[in-house]
Short mmCIF file of C-alpha atoms and ligand atoms in Angstrom, two decimals:
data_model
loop_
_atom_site.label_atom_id
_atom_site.label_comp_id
_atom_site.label_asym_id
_atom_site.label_seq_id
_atom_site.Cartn_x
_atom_site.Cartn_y
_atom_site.Cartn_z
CA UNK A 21 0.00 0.00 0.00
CA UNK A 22 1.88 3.14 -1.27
CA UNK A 23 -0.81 6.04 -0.24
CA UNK A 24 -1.89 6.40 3.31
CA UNK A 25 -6.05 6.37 4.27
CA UNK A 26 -7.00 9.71 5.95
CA UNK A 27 -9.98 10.14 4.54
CA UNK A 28 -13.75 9.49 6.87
CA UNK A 29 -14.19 6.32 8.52
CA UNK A 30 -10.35 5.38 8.15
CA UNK A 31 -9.82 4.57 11.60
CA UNK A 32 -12.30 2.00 11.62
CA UNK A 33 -11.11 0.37 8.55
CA UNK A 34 -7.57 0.28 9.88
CA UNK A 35 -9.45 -1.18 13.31
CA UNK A 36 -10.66 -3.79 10.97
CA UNK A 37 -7.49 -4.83 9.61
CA UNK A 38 -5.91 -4.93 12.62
CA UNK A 39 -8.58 -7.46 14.23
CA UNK A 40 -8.35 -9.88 11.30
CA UNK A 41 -4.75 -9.80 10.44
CA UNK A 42 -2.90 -9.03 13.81
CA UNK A 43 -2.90 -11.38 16.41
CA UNK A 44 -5.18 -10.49 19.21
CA UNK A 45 -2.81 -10.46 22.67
CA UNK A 46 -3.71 -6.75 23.35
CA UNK A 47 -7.37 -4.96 23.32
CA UNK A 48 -6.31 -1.07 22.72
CA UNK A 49 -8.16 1.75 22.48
CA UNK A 50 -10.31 2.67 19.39
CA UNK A 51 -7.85 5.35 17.85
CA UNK A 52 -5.53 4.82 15.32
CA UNK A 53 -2.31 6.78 15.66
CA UNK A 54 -0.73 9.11 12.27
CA UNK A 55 1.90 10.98 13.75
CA UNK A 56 3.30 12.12 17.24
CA UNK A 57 5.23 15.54 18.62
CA UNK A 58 5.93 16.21 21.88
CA UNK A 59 3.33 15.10 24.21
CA UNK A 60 0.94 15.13 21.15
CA UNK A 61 -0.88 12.90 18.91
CA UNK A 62 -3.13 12.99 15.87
CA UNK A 63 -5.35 9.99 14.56
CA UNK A 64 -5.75 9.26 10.85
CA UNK A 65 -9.10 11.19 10.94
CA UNK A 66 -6.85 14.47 12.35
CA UNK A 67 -8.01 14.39 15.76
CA UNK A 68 -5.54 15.47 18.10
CA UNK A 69 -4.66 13.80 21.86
CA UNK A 70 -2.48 14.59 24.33
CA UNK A 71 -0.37 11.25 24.91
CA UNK A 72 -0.85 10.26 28.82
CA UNK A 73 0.52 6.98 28.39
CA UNK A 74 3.81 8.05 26.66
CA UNK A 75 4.15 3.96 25.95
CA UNK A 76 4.60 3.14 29.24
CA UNK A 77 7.23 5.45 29.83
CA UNK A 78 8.95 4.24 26.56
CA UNK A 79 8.24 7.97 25.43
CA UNK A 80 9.45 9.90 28.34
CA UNK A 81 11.11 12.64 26.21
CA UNK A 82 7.97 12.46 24.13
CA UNK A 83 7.36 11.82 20.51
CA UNK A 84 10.00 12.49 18.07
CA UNK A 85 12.36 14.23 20.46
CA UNK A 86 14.61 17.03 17.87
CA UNK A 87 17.82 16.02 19.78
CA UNK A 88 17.08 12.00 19.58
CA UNK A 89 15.61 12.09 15.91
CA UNK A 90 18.63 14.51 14.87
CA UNK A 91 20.81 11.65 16.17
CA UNK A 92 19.16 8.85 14.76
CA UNK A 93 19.14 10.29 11.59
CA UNK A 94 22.79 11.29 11.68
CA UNK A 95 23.51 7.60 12.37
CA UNK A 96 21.28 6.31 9.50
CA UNK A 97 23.25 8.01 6.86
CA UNK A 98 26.63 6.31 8.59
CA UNK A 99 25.89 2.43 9.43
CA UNK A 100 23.19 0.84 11.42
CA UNK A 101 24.24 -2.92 12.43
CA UNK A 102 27.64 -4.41 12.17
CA UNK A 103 26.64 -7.11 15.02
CA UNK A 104 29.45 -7.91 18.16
CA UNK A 105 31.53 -9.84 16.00
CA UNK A 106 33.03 -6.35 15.33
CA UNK A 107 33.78 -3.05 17.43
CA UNK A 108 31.62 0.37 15.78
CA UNK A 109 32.41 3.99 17.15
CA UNK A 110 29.05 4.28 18.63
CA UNK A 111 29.21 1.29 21.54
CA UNK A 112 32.20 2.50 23.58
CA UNK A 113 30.80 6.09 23.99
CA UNK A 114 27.19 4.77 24.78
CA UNK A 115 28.87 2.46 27.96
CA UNK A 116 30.73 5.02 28.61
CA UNK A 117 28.12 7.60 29.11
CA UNK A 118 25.74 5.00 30.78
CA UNK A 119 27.71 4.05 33.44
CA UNK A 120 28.94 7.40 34.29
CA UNK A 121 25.41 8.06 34.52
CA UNK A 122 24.42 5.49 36.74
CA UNK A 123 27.55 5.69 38.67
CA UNK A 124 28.70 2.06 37.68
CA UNK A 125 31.48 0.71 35.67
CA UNK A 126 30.18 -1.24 33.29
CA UNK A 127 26.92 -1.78 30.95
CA UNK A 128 25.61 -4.80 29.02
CA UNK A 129 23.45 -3.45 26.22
CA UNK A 130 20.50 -5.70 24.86
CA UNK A 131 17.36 -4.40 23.27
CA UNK A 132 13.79 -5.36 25.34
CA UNK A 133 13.32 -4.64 28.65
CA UNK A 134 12.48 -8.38 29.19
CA UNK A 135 15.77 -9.18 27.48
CA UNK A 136 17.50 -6.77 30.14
CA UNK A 137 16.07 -8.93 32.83
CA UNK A 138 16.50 -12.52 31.37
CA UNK A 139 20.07 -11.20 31.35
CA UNK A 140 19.92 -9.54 35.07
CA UNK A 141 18.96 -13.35 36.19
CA UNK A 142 21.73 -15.36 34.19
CA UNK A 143 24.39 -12.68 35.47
CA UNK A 144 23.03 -12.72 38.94
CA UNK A 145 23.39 -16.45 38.81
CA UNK A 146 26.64 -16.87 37.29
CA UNK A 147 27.75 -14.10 40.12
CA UNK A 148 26.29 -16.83 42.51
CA UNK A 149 28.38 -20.03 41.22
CA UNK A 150 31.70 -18.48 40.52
CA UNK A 151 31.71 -15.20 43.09
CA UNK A 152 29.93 -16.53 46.11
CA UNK A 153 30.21 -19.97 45.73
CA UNK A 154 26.74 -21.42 45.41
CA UNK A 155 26.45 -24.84 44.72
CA UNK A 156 26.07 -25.80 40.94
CA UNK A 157 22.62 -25.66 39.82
CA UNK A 158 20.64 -24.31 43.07
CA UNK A 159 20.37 -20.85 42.99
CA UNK A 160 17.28 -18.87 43.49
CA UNK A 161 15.73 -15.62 42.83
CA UNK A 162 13.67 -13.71 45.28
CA UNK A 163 10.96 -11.81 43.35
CA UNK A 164 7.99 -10.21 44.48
CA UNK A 165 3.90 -10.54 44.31
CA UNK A 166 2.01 -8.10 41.34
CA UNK A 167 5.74 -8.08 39.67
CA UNK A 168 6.25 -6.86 36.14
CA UNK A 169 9.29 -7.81 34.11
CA UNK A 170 8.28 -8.88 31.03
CA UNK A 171 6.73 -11.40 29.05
CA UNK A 172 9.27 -14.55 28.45
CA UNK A 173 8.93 -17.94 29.81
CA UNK A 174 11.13 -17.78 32.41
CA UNK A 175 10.11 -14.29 33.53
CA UNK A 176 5.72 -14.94 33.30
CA UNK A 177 6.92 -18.59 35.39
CA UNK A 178 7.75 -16.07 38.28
CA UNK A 179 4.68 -13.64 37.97
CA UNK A 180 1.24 -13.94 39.87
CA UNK A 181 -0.84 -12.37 37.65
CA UNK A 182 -2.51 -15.44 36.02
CA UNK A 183 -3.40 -13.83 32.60
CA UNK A 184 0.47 -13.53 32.16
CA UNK A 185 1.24 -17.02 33.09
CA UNK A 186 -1.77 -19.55 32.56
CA UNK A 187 -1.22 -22.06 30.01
CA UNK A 188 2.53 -20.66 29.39
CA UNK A 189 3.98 -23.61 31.78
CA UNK A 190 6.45 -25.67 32.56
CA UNK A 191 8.75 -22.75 33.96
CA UNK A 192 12.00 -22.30 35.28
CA UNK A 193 12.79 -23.30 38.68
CA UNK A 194 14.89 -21.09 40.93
CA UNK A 195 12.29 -18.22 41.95
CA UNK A 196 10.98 -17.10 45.42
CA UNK A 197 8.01 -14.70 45.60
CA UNK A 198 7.22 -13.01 48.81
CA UNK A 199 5.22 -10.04 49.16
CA UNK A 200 6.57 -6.53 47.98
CA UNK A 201 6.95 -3.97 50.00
CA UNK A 202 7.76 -6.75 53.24
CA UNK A 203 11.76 -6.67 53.85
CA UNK A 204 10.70 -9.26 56.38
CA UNK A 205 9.52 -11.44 54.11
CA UNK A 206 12.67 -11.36 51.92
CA UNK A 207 14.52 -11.57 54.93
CA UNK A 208 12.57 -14.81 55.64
CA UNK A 209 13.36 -15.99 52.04
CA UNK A 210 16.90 -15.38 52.01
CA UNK A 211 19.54 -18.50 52.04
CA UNK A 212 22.79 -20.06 51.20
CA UNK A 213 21.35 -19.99 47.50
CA UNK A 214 20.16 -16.65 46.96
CA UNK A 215 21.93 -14.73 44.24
CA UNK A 216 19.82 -12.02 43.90
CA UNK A 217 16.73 -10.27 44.74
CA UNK A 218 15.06 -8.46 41.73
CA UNK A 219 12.31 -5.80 42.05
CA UNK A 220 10.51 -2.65 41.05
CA UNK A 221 11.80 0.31 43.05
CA UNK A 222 8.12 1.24 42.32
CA UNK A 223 5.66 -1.52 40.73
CA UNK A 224 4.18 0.39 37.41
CA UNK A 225 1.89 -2.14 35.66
CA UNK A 226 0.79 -3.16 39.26
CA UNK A 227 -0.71 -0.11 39.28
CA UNK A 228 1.84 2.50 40.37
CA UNK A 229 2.25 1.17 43.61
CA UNK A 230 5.16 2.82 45.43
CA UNK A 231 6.40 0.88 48.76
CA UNK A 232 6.74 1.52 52.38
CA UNK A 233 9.64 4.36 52.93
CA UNK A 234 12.48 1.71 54.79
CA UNK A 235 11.48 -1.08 51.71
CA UNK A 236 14.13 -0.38 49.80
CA UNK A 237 16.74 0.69 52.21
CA UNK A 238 16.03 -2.31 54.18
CA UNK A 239 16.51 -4.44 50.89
CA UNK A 240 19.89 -2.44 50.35
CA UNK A 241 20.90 -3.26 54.16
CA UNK A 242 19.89 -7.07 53.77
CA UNK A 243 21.56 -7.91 50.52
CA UNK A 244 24.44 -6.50 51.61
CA UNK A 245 24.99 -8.32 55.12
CA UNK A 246 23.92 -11.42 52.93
CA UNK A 247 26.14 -11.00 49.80
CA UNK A 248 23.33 -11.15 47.84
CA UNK A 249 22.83 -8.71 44.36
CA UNK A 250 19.72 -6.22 44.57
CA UNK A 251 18.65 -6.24 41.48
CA UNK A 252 16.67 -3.21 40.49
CA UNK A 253 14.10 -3.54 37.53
CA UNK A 254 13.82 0.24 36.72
CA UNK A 255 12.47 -0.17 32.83
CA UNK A 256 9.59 1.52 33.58
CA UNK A 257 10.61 3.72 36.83
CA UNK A 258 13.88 5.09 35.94
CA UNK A 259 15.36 7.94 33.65
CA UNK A 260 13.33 10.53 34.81
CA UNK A 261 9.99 9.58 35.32
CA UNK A 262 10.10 10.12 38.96
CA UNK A 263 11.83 13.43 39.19
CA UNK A 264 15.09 11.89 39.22
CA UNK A 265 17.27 9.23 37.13
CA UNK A 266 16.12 6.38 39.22
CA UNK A 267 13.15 6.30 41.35
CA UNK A 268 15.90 4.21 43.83
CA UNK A 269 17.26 7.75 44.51
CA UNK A 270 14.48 9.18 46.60
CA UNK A 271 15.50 5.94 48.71
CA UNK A 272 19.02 6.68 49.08
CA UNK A 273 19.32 3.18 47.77
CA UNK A 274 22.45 2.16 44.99
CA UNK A 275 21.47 -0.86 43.90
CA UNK A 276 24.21 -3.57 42.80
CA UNK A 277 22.54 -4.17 39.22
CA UNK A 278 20.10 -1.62 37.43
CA UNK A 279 18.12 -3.17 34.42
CA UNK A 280 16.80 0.10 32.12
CA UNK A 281 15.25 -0.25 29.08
CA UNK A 282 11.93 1.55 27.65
CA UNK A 283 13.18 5.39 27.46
CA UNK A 284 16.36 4.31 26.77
CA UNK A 285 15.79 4.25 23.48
CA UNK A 286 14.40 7.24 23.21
CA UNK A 287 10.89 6.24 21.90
CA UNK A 288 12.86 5.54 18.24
CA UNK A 289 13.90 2.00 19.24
CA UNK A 290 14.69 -0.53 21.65
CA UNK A 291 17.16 -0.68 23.88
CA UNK A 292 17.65 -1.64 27.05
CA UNK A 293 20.69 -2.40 29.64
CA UNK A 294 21.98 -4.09 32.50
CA UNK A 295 24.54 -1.85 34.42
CA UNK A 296 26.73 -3.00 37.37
CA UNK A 297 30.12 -2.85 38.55
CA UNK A 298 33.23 -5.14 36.75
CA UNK A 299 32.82 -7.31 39.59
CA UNK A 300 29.11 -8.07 38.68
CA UNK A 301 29.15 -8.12 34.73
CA UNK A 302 32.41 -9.15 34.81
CA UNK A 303 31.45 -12.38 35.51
CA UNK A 304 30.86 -12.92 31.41
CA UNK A 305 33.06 -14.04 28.81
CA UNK A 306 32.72 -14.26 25.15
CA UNK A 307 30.86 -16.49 23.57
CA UNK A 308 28.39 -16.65 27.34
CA UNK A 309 25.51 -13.98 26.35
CA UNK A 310 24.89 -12.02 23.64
CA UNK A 311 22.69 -10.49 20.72
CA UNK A 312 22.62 -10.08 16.97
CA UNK A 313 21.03 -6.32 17.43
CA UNK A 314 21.95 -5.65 20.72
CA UNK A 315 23.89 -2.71 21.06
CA UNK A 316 23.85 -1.87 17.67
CA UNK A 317 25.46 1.16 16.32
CA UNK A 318 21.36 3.08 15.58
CA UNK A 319 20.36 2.08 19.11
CA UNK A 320 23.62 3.08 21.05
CA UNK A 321 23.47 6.56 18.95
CA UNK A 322 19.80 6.94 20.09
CA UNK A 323 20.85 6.02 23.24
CA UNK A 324 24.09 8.01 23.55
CA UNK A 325 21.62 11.08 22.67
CA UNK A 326 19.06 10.04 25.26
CA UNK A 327 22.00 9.55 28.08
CA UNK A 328 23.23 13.22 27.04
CA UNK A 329 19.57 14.86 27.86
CA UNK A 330 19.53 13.29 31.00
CA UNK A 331 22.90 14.38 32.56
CA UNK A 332 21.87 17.66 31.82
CA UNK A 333 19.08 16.99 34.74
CA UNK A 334 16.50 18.89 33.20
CA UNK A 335 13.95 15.80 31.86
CA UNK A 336 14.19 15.28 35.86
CA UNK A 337 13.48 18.14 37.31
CA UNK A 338 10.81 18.58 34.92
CA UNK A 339 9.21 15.64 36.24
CA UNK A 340 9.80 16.86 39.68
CA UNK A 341 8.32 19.90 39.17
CA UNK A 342 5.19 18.92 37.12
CA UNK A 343 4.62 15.65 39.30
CA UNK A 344 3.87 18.45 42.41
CA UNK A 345 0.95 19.84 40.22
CA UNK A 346 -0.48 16.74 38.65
CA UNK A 347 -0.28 14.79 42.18
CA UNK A 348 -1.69 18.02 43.59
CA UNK A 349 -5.03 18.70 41.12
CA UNK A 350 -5.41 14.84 41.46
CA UNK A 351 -5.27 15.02 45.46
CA UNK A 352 -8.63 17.30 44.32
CA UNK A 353 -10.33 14.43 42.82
CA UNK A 354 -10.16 11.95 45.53
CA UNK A 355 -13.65 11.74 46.91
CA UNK A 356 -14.85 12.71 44.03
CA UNK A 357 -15.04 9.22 41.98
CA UNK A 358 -10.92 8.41 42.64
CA UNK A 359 -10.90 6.67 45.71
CA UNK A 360 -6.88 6.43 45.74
CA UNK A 361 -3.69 8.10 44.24
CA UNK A 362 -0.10 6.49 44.29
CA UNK A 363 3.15 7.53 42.51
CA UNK A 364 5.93 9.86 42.08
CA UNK A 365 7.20 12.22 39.73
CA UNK A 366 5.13 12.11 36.36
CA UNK A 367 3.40 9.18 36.93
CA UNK A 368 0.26 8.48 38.77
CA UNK A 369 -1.74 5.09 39.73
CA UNK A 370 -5.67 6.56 40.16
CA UNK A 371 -8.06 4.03 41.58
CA UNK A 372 -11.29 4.57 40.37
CA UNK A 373 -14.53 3.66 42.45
CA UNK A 374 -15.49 1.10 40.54
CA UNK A 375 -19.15 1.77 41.53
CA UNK A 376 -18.85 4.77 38.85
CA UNK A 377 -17.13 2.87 35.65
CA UNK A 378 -13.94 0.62 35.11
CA UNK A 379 -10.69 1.68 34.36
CA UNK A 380 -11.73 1.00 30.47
CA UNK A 381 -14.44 2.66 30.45
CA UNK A 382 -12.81 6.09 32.18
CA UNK A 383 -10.12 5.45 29.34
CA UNK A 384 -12.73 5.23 26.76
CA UNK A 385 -14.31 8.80 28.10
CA UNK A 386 -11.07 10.08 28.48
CA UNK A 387 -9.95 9.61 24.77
CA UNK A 388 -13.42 11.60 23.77
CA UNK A 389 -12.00 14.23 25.65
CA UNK A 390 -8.99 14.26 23.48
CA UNK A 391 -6.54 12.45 26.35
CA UNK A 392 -4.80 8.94 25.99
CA UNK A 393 -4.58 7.10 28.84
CA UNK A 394 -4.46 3.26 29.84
CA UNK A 395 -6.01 0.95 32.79
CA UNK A 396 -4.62 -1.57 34.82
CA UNK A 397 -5.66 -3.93 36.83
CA UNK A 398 -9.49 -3.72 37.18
CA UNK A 399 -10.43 -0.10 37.58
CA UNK A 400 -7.14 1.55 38.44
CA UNK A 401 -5.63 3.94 35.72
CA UNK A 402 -1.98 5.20 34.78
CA UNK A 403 -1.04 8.58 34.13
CA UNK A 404 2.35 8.67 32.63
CA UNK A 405 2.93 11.64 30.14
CA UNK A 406 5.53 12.68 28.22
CA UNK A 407 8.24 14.38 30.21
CA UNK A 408 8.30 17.73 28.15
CA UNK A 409 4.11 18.06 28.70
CA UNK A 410 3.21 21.74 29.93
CA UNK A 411 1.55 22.29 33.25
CA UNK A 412 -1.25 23.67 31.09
CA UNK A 413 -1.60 19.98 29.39
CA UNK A 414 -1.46 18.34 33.24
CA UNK A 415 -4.00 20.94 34.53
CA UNK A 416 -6.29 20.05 31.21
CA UNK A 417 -5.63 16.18 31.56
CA UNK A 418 -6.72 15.78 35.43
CA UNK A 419 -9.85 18.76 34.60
CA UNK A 420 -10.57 16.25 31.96
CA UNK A 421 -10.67 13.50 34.65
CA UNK A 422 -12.75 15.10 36.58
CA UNK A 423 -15.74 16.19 34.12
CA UNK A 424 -15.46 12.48 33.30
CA UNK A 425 -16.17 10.91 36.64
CA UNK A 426 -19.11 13.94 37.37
CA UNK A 427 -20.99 12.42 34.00
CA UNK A 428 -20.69 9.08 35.45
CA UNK A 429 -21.77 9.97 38.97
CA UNK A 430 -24.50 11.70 37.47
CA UNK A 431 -25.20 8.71 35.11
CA UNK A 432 -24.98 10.73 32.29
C1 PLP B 513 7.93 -2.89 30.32
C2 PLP B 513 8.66 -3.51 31.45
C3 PLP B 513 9.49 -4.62 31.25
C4 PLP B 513 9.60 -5.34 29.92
O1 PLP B 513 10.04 -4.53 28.89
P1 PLP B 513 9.80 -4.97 27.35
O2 PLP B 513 10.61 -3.99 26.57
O3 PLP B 513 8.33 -4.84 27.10
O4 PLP B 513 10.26 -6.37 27.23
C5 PLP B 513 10.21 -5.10 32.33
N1 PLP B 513 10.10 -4.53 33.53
C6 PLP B 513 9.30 -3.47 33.78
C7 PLP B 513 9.26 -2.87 35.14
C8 PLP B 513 8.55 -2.93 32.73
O5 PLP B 513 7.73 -1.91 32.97
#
């Protein structure tokens, strides 16, 4: 197909499309995406949105950043894949700038967030045999209850949400799942075997759910007297969302291993990381782990660019700043159809009463009103814009909210 349907009724027709041809393991929102700026979106009818979702934090520098297009398309005209079986000018200044970031020594680049974790796990574990001294073939994992970290087999074989695992079995073995946000519960859990334990400083698709102030500190205190890794998933919570480059930072908490991924690349294309010290990652040698596009020479320019805008702290503070007014109108709402807020920074779990409407159905009232937005879990929502949105476009999103819960509380 060489020309591009705009004209009336397109949407639908590309709806259409979609349903018969593309396999049906998501259920989006009716509104079919043409092109994306900023914090903006337009449909193929020419309706504009503002994008609330910012794909899951994928987009935190919003669509078609100038900086991370400009280098993407500087690195298109040069080369865009020579695979690890040979060195490119773009991989040693992307680790470089990564780890200086993150205040580690080394990085592992991959491409999916899920890929960042599988690899979190077999590093964690190889630690565990050769470093600590585990015996051969019995280490274990400590994960915790309403985790996210992606959809492979080993990684849904450690979930409890049963839509992610049910009929995906047998999994791998070497997992402990306690509850999150209980240090005494991991405490409980830790051995002679444990290697690692791997969470979400703050649990997104869970719904936002940000834990008890001394979680994560007590985490840091326990791995540590246990010579055990923490393992921090921050795909979804880190580089900025929060108001700083990891959400472990309003903790205090360095943890031994972060996994990144989502606005790592940028929004342009994956990529995604595990970071640690020599001592951690060091623990691989050629031939071990690896990845035909991971690292490649597009996504470590992308993500060169993307490490450059965030050591200039201003995506950050943005979200700082801007996370005070959208937790602050949405404090307003509470009582008023939300029965709960959670979250930091940019990003906001909203629990609606589900007396009024599910989380769809606010999403489905909320697009009318020209705002993107996706549910979670039942009737809790995510708020999770672009980091360069206005405080104009916050004020309009959670006003937007609000008129939407009074029509359903008036049952209009
Ligand atoms: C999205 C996400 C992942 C998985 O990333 P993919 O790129 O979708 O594989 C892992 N962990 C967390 C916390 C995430 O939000």
């Amino acid at each position: 197909m060489t020309t591009i349907d705009t004209a009336a009724g397109a949407g639908d027709r590309q709806i259409a499309l979609a349903e018969e041809y593309g396999a049906h393991n998501y259920h989006p929102l009716p509104v079919v995406i043409r092109e994306g700026l900023g914090a903006h979106v337009t449909d193929v009818e020419g309706r504009g949105y503002l994008d609330f979702l910012a794909g899951y934090s994928a987009l935190n520098f919003g669509h078609r950043h100038p900086a991370l297009i400009e280098a993407a398309r500087r690195q298109l005209d040069r080369v865009t894949l020579t695979s690890r079986a040979f060195h490119h000018d773009q991989f040693g200044p992307f680790c470089a700038g990564l780890a200086r970031l993150a205040g580690k020594e080394q990085v592992l680049p991959m491409n999916t967030g899920a890929e960042a974790v599988e690899s979190g796990i077999k590093v964690a574990r190889k630690w565990g045999y050769e470093v600590k001294g585990v015996p051969a073939g019995a280490a274990t994992v400590i994960v915790a209850s309403g985790n996210f970290h992606g959809r492979t087999t080993t990684i849904v074989g450690f979930s409890d949400d049963p839509d992610a695992r049910d009929g995906f079995g047998p999994f791998a073995p070497g997992f402990r799942r306690v509850p999150y946000g209980d240090a005494a519960a991991v405490a409980a859990a830790i051995d002679a075997t444990t290697v690692a334990v791997l969470v979400e400083p703050i649990q997104g698709e869970a719904g936002v759910l940000v834990p008890p102030d001394d979680y994560l500190p007590e985490l840091r205190r326990l791995c540590s007297e246990h010579r055990v890794l923490l393992v921090l998933d921050e795909i979804q919570s880190g580089l900025g969302r929060t108001g700083r480059t990891f959400a472990a930072e309003h903790s205090g908490v360095v943890p031994d291993v972060y996994l990144l991924g989502k606005a790592l690349g940028g929004g342009v294309v994956p990529v995604s990381a595990v970071v640690a010290d020599r001592d951690v990652l060091g623990v691989l040698q050629p031939g071990q782990h690896g990845s035909t596009f991971g690292g490649n020479p597009l996504a470590a320019a992308v993500g060169r660019a993307v490490v450059e805008l965030l050591a200039t702290g201003e995506p950050q503070r943005r979200a700082a700043e801007l996370g005070e007014v959208l937790h602050g109108e949405l404090a307003a709402l509470v009582g008023r159809g939300v029965i709960a807020v959670r979250g930091r920074g940019l990003w906001a779990g909203v629990d609606i009463d589900p007396g009024l409407a599910t989380g769809r159905q606010v999403c489905e009232d909320l697009m009318a009103e020209g705002i993107l937005v996706k549910d979670t879990h039942g009737s809790t929502i995510r708020l999770a814009p672009p980091l360069v949105v206005t405080e104009q476009e916050v004020k309009e999103a959670v006003a937007a909210l609000g008129r939407v819960l009074e029509r359903r509380a008036a049952g209009r």
